[in-house]
PDB file of C-alpha atoms in Angstrom:
ATOM      1  CA  MET A  24    -146.389  54.647 -72.282  1.00  0.00           C
ATOM      2  CA  GLN A  25    -144.121  54.968 -69.258  1.00  0.00           C
ATOM      3  CA  ASN A  26    -145.935  52.402 -67.633  1.00  0.00           C
ATOM      4  CA  ARG A  27    -146.035  49.793 -70.298  1.00  0.00           C
ATOM      5  CA  LEU A  28    -142.493  49.836 -70.830  1.00  0.00           C
ATOM      6  CA  ILE A  29    -141.678  48.855 -67.081  1.00  0.00           C
ATOM      7  CA  PHE A  30    -143.532  46.234 -67.719  1.00  0.00           C
ATOM      8  CA  VAL A  31    -141.227  45.661 -70.934  1.00  0.00           C
ATOM      9  CA  LEU A  32    -138.203  45.790 -68.875  1.00  0.00           C
ATOM     10  CA  GLU A  33    -139.863  43.831 -65.835  1.00  0.00           C
ATOM     11  CA  SER A  34    -140.441  41.194 -68.469  1.00  0.00           C
ATOM     12  CA  PHE A  35    -136.859  41.028 -69.165  1.00  0.00           C
ATOM     13  CA  ASN A  36    -136.402  40.246 -65.201  1.00  0.00           C
ATOM     14  CA  MET A  37    -135.515  43.822 -64.268  1.00  0.00           C
ATOM     15  CA  GLY A  38    -136.824  44.110 -60.606  1.00  0.00           C
ATOM     16  CA  ALA A  39    -135.466  45.919 -57.806  1.00  0.00           C
ATOM     17  CA  VAL A  40    -132.447  45.148 -55.969  1.00  0.00           C
ATOM     18  CA  PRO A  41    -133.748  41.989 -53.342  1.00  0.00           C
ATOM     19  CA  ASN A  42    -134.819  43.021 -50.174  1.00  0.00           C
ATOM     20  CA  GLY A  43    -133.253  42.083 -47.127  1.00  0.00           C
ATOM     21  CA  GLU A  44    -135.814  39.149 -46.688  1.00  0.00           C
ATOM     22  CA  GLU A  45    -135.730  37.785 -49.954  1.00  0.00           C
ATOM     23  CA  ILE A  46    -131.803  37.773 -49.264  1.00  0.00           C
ATOM     24  CA  GLN A  47    -131.912  36.239 -46.185  1.00  0.00           C
ATOM     25  CA  ARG A  48    -134.456  33.066 -48.069  1.00  0.00           C
ATOM     26  CA  ILE A  49    -131.549  32.582 -50.450  1.00  0.00           C
ATOM     27  CA  LEU A  50    -129.078  32.241 -47.393  1.00  0.00           C
ATOM     28  CA  GLN A  51    -131.416  30.074 -45.702  1.00  0.00           C
ATOM     29  CA  LEU A  52    -131.672  27.811 -48.728  1.00  0.00           C
ATOM     30  CA  MET A  53    -128.120  27.614 -48.994  1.00  0.00           C
ATOM     31  CA  ARG A  54    -127.607  27.232 -45.411  1.00  0.00           C
ATOM     32  CA  LEU A  55    -125.561  30.364 -44.845  1.00  0.00           C
ATOM     33  CA  THR A  56    -125.786  33.034 -42.250  1.00  0.00           C
ATOM     34  CA  ASN A  57    -124.639  36.301 -41.804  1.00  0.00           C
ATOM     35  CA  GLU A  58    -121.842  35.127 -39.752  1.00  0.00           C
ATOM     36  CA  SER A  59    -120.624  32.653 -42.441  1.00  0.00           C
ATOM     37  CA  GLU A  60    -117.442  32.926 -44.401  1.00  0.00           C
ATOM     38  CA  ILE A  61    -117.663  31.800 -47.877  1.00  0.00           C
ATOM     39  CA  GLY A  62    -114.858  31.859 -50.965  1.00  0.00           C
ATOM     40  CA  LEU A  63    -115.241  33.434 -54.111  1.00  0.00           C
ATOM     41  CA  LYS A  64    -116.910  30.148 -55.656  1.00  0.00           C
ATOM     42  CA  GLU A  65    -119.700  31.028 -53.040  1.00  0.00           C
ATOM     43  CA  VAL A  66    -119.718  34.759 -53.466  1.00  0.00           C
ATOM     44  CA  GLY A  67    -120.669  34.199 -57.128  1.00  0.00           C
ATOM     45  CA  GLN A  68    -123.158  31.372 -56.167  1.00  0.00           C
ATOM     46  CA  VAL A  69    -125.053  34.155 -53.952  1.00  0.00           C
ATOM     47  CA  TYR A  70    -125.375  36.750 -56.529  1.00  0.00           C
ATOM     48  CA  GLN A  71    -126.625  34.063 -58.773  1.00  0.00           C
ATOM     49  CA  ALA A  72    -128.907  32.564 -56.321  1.00  0.00           C
ATOM     50  CA  LEU A  73    -130.133  36.239 -56.541  1.00  0.00           C
ATOM     51  CA  GLY A  74    -130.350  37.015 -60.429  1.00  0.00           C
ATOM     52  CA  PHE A  75    -127.200  38.078 -60.917  1.00  0.00           C
ATOM     53  CA  ASN A  76    -124.377  37.113 -63.300  1.00  0.00           C
ATOM     54  CA  PRO A  77    -121.431  38.854 -62.261  1.00  0.00           C
ATOM     55  CA  SER A  78    -118.208  38.378 -63.858  1.00  0.00           C
ATOM     56  CA  GLU A  79    -115.111  36.807 -62.918  1.00  0.00           C
ATOM     57  CA  SER A  80    -113.247  40.042 -62.283  1.00  0.00           C
ATOM     58  CA  GLU A  81    -116.397  41.768 -60.728  1.00  0.00           C
ATOM     59  CA  LEU A  82    -116.394  38.772 -57.963  1.00  0.00           C
ATOM     60  CA  GLU A  83    -112.653  39.508 -56.986  1.00  0.00           C
ATOM     61  CA  GLU A  84    -113.365  43.198 -57.098  1.00  0.00           C
ATOM     62  CA  ILE A  85    -116.099  42.233 -54.097  1.00  0.00           C
ATOM     63  CA  GLN A  86    -113.893  40.147 -52.284  1.00  0.00           C
ATOM     64  CA  GLU A  87    -110.805  42.175 -52.331  1.00  0.00           C
ATOM     65  CA  MET A  88    -112.884  44.933 -50.711  1.00  0.00           C
ATOM     66  CA  LEU A  89    -114.628  42.941 -48.002  1.00  0.00           C
ATOM     67  CA  ASP A  90    -111.630  40.303 -47.013  1.00  0.00           C
ATOM     68  CA  VAL A  91    -109.430  42.691 -45.352  1.00  0.00           C
ATOM     69  CA  ASN A  92    -107.654  40.071 -43.424  1.00  0.00           C
ATOM     70  CA  ASN A  93    -106.598  38.284 -46.822  1.00  0.00           C
ATOM     71  CA  THR A  94    -107.871  34.801 -45.854  1.00  0.00           C
ATOM     72  CA  GLY A  95    -109.720  34.660 -48.976  1.00  0.00           C
ATOM     73  CA  LYS A  96    -112.940  34.291 -47.172  1.00  0.00           C
ATOM     74  CA  VAL A  97    -115.564  37.014 -46.950  1.00  0.00           C
ATOM     75  CA  LEU A  98    -118.274  37.095 -44.167  1.00  0.00           C
ATOM     76  CA  VAL A  99    -121.930  36.864 -45.360  1.00  0.00           C
ATOM     77  CA  GLY A 100    -122.864  39.818 -43.807  1.00  0.00           C
ATOM     78  CA  GLY A 101    -120.916  41.879 -45.051  1.00  0.00           C
ATOM     79  CA  LEU A 102    -121.412  40.906 -48.684  1.00  0.00           C
ATOM     80  CA  VAL A 103    -125.228  41.318 -48.183  1.00  0.00           C
ATOM     81  CA  LYS A 104    -124.726  44.897 -47.603  1.00  0.00           C
ATOM     82  CA  VAL A 105    -122.867  45.286 -50.813  1.00  0.00           C
ATOM     83  CA  ILE A 106    -125.559  43.587 -52.598  1.00  0.00           C
ATOM     84  CA  GLN A 107    -128.096  46.130 -50.876  1.00  0.00           C
ATOM     85  CA  GLU A 108    -126.227  49.119 -51.181  1.00  0.00           C
ATOM     86  CA  GLU A 109    -124.510  49.251 -54.137  1.00  0.00           C
ATOM     87  CA  ASN A 110    -127.328  48.375 -56.738  1.00  0.00           C
ATOM     88  CA  PRO A 111    -125.680  45.540 -58.798  1.00  0.00           C
ATOM     89  CA  ILE A 112    -129.001  45.700 -60.705  1.00  0.00           C
ATOM     90  CA  GLU A 113    -128.007  48.803 -62.699  1.00  0.00           C
ATOM     91  CA  LYS A 114    -124.893  47.335 -64.109  1.00  0.00           C
ATOM     92  CA  HIS A 115    -126.393  43.803 -64.581  1.00  0.00           C
ATOM     93  CA  THR A 116    -129.374  45.637 -66.753  1.00  0.00           C
ATOM     94  CA  LYS A 117    -127.250  47.513 -68.878  1.00  0.00           C
ATOM     95  CA  GLU A 118    -125.525  44.317 -69.791  1.00  0.00           C
ATOM     96  CA  PHE A 119    -128.422  42.328 -69.901  1.00  0.00           C
ATOM     97  CA  LEU A 120    -129.491  44.595 -72.074  1.00  0.00           C
ATOM     98  CA  MET A 121    -126.886  45.193 -74.225  1.00  0.00           C
ATOM     99  CA  ASP A 122    -126.408  41.434 -75.265  1.00  0.00           C
ATOM    100  CA  ALA A 123    -130.284  41.582 -75.892  1.00  0.00           C
ATOM    101  CA  PHE A 124    -130.175  44.124 -78.418  1.00  0.00           C
ATOM    102  CA  ARG A 125    -126.601  42.236 -79.698  1.00  0.00           C
ATOM    103  CA  ALA A 126    -128.948  39.281 -80.629  1.00  0.00           C
ATOM    104  CA  PHE A 127    -130.677  41.796 -83.012  1.00  0.00           C
ATOM    105  CA  ASP A 128    -127.283  43.443 -84.301  1.00  0.00           C
ATOM    106  CA  LYS A 129    -126.720  41.216 -87.562  1.00  0.00           C
ATOM    107  CA  THR A 130    -123.742  43.266 -88.698  1.00  0.00           C
ATOM    108  CA  GLY A 131    -122.471  43.918 -85.189  1.00  0.00           C
ATOM    109  CA  ASP A 132    -121.905  47.813 -86.078  1.00  0.00           C
ATOM    110  CA  GLY A 133    -123.957  48.894 -82.577  1.00  0.00           C
ATOM    111  CA  LYS A 134    -127.306  49.185 -84.352  1.00  0.00           C
ATOM    112  CA  ILE A 135    -130.659  47.256 -85.631  1.00  0.00           C
ATOM    113  CA  PRO A 136    -133.036  48.199 -87.743  1.00  0.00           C
ATOM    114  CA  ARG A 137    -136.081  50.505 -86.734  1.00  0.00           C
ATOM    115  CA  GLU A 138    -138.225  47.790 -87.678  1.00  0.00           C
ATOM    116  CA  GLU A 139    -136.834  44.655 -85.719  1.00  0.00           C
ATOM    117  CA  LEU A 140    -137.672  46.959 -82.554  1.00  0.00           C
ATOM    118  CA  GLU A 141    -140.743  47.430 -83.442  1.00  0.00           C
ATOM    119  CA  ARG A 142    -141.345  43.895 -84.033  1.00  0.00           C
ATOM    120  CA  VAL A 143    -140.349  43.258 -80.793  1.00  0.00           C
ATOM    121  CA  LEU A 144    -141.753  45.582 -78.854  1.00  0.00           C
ATOM    122  CA  THR A 145    -145.109  44.538 -80.404  1.00  0.00           C
ATOM    123  CA  SER A 146    -144.830  40.417 -80.414  1.00  0.00           C
ATOM    124  CA  LEU A 147    -142.787  40.215 -76.653  1.00  0.00           C
ATOM    125  CA  GLY A 148    -144.752  40.626 -73.422  1.00  0.00           C
ATOM    126  CA  GLU A 149    -147.371  42.765 -73.112  1.00  0.00           C
ATOM    127  CA  PRO A 150    -147.885  44.576 -76.617  1.00  0.00           C
ATOM    128  CA  LEU A 151    -147.620  48.741 -77.541  1.00  0.00           C
ATOM    129  CA  GLU A 152    -150.571  50.423 -78.236  1.00  0.00           C
ATOM    130  CA  ASP A 153    -149.767  52.059 -81.965  1.00  0.00           C
ATOM    131  CA  GLU A 154    -149.273  55.619 -80.379  1.00  0.00           C
ATOM    132  CA  GLU A 155    -147.151  54.174 -77.531  1.00  0.00           C
ATOM    133  CA  LEU A 156    -145.114  52.696 -80.195  1.00  0.00           C
ATOM    134  CA  LYS A 157    -144.742  56.117 -82.486  1.00  0.00           C
ATOM    135  CA  SER A 158    -143.536  57.660 -79.155  1.00  0.00           C
ATOM    136  CA  PHE A 159    -140.896  55.384 -78.338  1.00  0.00           C
ATOM    137  CA  MET A 160    -139.373  55.130 -81.811  1.00  0.00           C
ATOM    138  CA  LEU A 161    -139.367  59.168 -82.072  1.00  0.00           C
ATOM    139  CA  GLU A 162    -136.975  58.752 -79.177  1.00  0.00           C
ATOM    140  CA  ALA A 163    -135.241  55.692 -80.068  1.00  0.00           C
ATOM    141  CA  ASP A 164    -134.376  56.734 -83.685  1.00  0.00           C
ATOM    142  CA  THR A 165    -132.599  59.543 -83.237  1.00  0.00           C
ATOM    143  CA  ASN A 166    -130.701  59.628 -86.369  1.00  0.00           C
ATOM    144  CA  ASN A 167    -133.693  59.109 -88.273  1.00  0.00           C
ATOM    145  CA  GLU A 168    -131.708  56.307 -89.940  1.00  0.00           C
ATOM    146  CA  SER A 169    -134.375  54.077 -89.842  1.00  0.00           C
ATOM    147  CA  THR A 170    -131.689  51.878 -87.478  1.00  0.00           C
ATOM    148  CA  ILE A 171    -131.309  52.584 -83.296  1.00  0.00           C
ATOM    149  CA  ALA A 172    -127.978  52.896 -82.121  1.00  0.00           C
ATOM    150  CA  TYR A 173    -128.692  50.735 -79.106  1.00  0.00           C
ATOM    151  CA  GLU A 174    -125.933  51.970 -76.389  1.00  0.00           C
ATOM    152  CA  PRO A 175    -127.017  55.160 -76.027  1.00  0.00           C
ATOM    153  CA  PHE A 176    -130.839  54.096 -76.120  1.00  0.00           C
ATOM    154  CA  ILE A 177    -130.401  51.782 -73.163  1.00  0.00           C
ATOM    155  CA  SER A 178    -128.442  54.399 -71.389  1.00  0.00           C
ATOM    156  CA  LEU A 179    -131.485  56.705 -71.999  1.00  0.00           C
ATOM    157  CA  LEU A 180    -133.861  53.951 -71.233  1.00  0.00           C
ATOM    158  CA  LEU A 181    -132.107  53.548 -67.615  1.00  0.00           C
ATOM    159  CA  GLN A 182    -131.995  57.117 -66.983  1.00  0.00           C
ATOM    160  CA  LYS A 183    -135.709  57.542 -67.650  1.00  0.00           C
ATOM    161  CA  PHE A 184    -136.499  54.686 -65.357  1.00  0.00           C
ATOM    162  CA  ASN A 185    -134.044  55.279 -62.476  1.00  0.00           C
ATOM    163  CA  TYR A 186    -131.990  52.147 -63.051  1.00  0.00           C
TER     164      TYR A 186
END
C-alpha cells in the first residue's frame, strides 16, 4: 500500500527537492549564473520555474536572509543553497494537499465525506485496490463519523512518507 500512496502523492507533483543539475538547467534557461544578482521578482520566478509557488512574504523572508548588504538583490548561488538545504517541498506539499482537500470540503469545516475520498482514491491516477483502500480509510477516518478531518490526516501522510 505504501508504494501506491507514494504514487498518489507523486501524481500531485510531489517529487523531491530539485537536485543541483536540475537547478542549474533552470538557471541556464533563465540566463542566470550562480554569480548573478537578482531581485525579489526574479527570486519568485526561479522558485516557480522549479515547481514551487512561494507567497510574497516567503519571498521577502528569503530575500531578507540573503540580502545582507541591503541592496535589494541576492546572489543566485546563495538562493540555490537555500533551495537545496531548506527543503521547501515539505511546506509546499502540505499547502498543496490542503488546497486539494479544501476543494472537496463543501461545508468549510475541515472535513470531507469518506465516500468522496474513496471516490478520488479509486478514480485518480492508479486506483487503490479494495484492501489498500480499506487500510487507507482506517487510518483516515479516525473519528468513525464517515468524515475525514483532513489537516491531521495530511500531517500523518507527510510524516509517514518523510515529506
